Tab-separated table of C-alpha atoms in Angstrom:
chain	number	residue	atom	x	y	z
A	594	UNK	CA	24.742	-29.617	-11.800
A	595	UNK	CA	26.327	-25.951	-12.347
A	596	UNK	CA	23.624	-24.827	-14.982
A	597	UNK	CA	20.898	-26.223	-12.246
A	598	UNK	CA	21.566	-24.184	-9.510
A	599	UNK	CA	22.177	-21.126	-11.413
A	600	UNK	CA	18.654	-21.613	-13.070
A	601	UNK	CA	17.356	-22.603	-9.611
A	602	UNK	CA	19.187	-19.666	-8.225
A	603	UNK	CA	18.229	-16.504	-10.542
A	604	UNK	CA	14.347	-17.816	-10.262
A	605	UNK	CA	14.765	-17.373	-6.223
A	606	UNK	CA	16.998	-14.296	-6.868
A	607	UNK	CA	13.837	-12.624	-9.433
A	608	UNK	CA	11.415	-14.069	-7.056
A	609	UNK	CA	12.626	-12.584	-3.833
A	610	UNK	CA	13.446	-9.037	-5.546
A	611	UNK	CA	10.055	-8.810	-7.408
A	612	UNK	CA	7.948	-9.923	-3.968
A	613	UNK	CA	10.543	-7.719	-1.973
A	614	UNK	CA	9.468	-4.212	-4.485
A	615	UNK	CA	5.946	-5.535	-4.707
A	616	UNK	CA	5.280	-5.647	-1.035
A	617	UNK	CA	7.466	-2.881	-0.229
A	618	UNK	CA	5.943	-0.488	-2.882
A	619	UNK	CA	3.180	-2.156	-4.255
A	620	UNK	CA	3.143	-0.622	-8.061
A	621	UNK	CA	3.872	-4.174	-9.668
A	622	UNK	CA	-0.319	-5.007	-9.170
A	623	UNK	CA	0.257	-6.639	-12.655
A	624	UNK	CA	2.400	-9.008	-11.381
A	625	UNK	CA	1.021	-10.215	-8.360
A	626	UNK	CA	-0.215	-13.851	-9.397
A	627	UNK	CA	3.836	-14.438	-10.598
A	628	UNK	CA	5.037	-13.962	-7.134
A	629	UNK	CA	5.383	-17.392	-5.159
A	630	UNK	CA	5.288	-15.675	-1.951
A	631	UNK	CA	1.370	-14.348	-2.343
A	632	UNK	CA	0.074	-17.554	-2.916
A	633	UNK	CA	1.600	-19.446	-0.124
A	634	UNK	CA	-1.339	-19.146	2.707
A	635	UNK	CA	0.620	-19.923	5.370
A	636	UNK	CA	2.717	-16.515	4.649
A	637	UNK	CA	0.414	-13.869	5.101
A	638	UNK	CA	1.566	-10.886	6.519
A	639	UNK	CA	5.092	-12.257	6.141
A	640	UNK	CA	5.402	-11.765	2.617
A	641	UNK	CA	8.561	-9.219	2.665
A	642	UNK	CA	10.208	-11.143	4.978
A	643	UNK	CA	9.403	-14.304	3.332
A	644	UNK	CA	11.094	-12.294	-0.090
A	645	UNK	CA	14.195	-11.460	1.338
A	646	UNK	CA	14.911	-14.996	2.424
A	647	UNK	CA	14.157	-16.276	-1.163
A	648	UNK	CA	16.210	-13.697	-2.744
A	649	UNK	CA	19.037	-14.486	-0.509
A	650	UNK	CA	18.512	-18.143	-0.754
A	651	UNK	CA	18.444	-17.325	-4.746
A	652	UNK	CA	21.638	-15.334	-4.259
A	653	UNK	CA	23.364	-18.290	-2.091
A	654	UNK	CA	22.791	-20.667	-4.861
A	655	UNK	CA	24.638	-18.538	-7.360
A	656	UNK	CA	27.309	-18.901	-5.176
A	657	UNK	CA	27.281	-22.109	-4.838
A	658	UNK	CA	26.826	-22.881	-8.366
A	659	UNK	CA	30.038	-21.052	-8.937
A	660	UNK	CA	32.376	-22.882	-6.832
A	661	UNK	CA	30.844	-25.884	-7.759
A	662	UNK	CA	32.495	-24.661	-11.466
A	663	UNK	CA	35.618	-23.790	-10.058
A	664	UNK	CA	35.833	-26.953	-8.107
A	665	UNK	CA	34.604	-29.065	-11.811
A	666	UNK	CA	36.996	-26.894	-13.692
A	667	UNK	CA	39.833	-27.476	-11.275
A	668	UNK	CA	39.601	-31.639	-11.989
């Protein structure tokens, strides 16, 4: 469960910081078709916002996947 939410977790974390600097500065052209965010319709003009809450989601899963260690290691 552990190794799932990390992997679950640094894809939202890379997928909220890479929509976040490609909205936000726009250089990463190359890379628009790999952000989640763009292709979700229902997003447009939202798309910064809609990065930050993945990349905090992304970042809350960490988290979670690392008590959910502690609490597995503590057993």
């Amino acid at each position: 469960m552990k190794e799932v939410l990390k992997v679950l977790g640094w894809l939202l974390l890379l997928q909220g910081v890479g929509g976040l600097v490609n909205g936000l500065l726009g250089w990463w052209r190359w890379a628009e078709n790999l952000i989640v965010v763009n292709h979700l319709a229902f997003l447009d003009g939202y798309e910064v916002f809609a990065s930050i809450v993945t990349g905090v989601l992304g970042f809350v899963l960490l988290a979670v996947a690392e008590s959910v260690g502690r609490a597995e290691a503590d057993e």
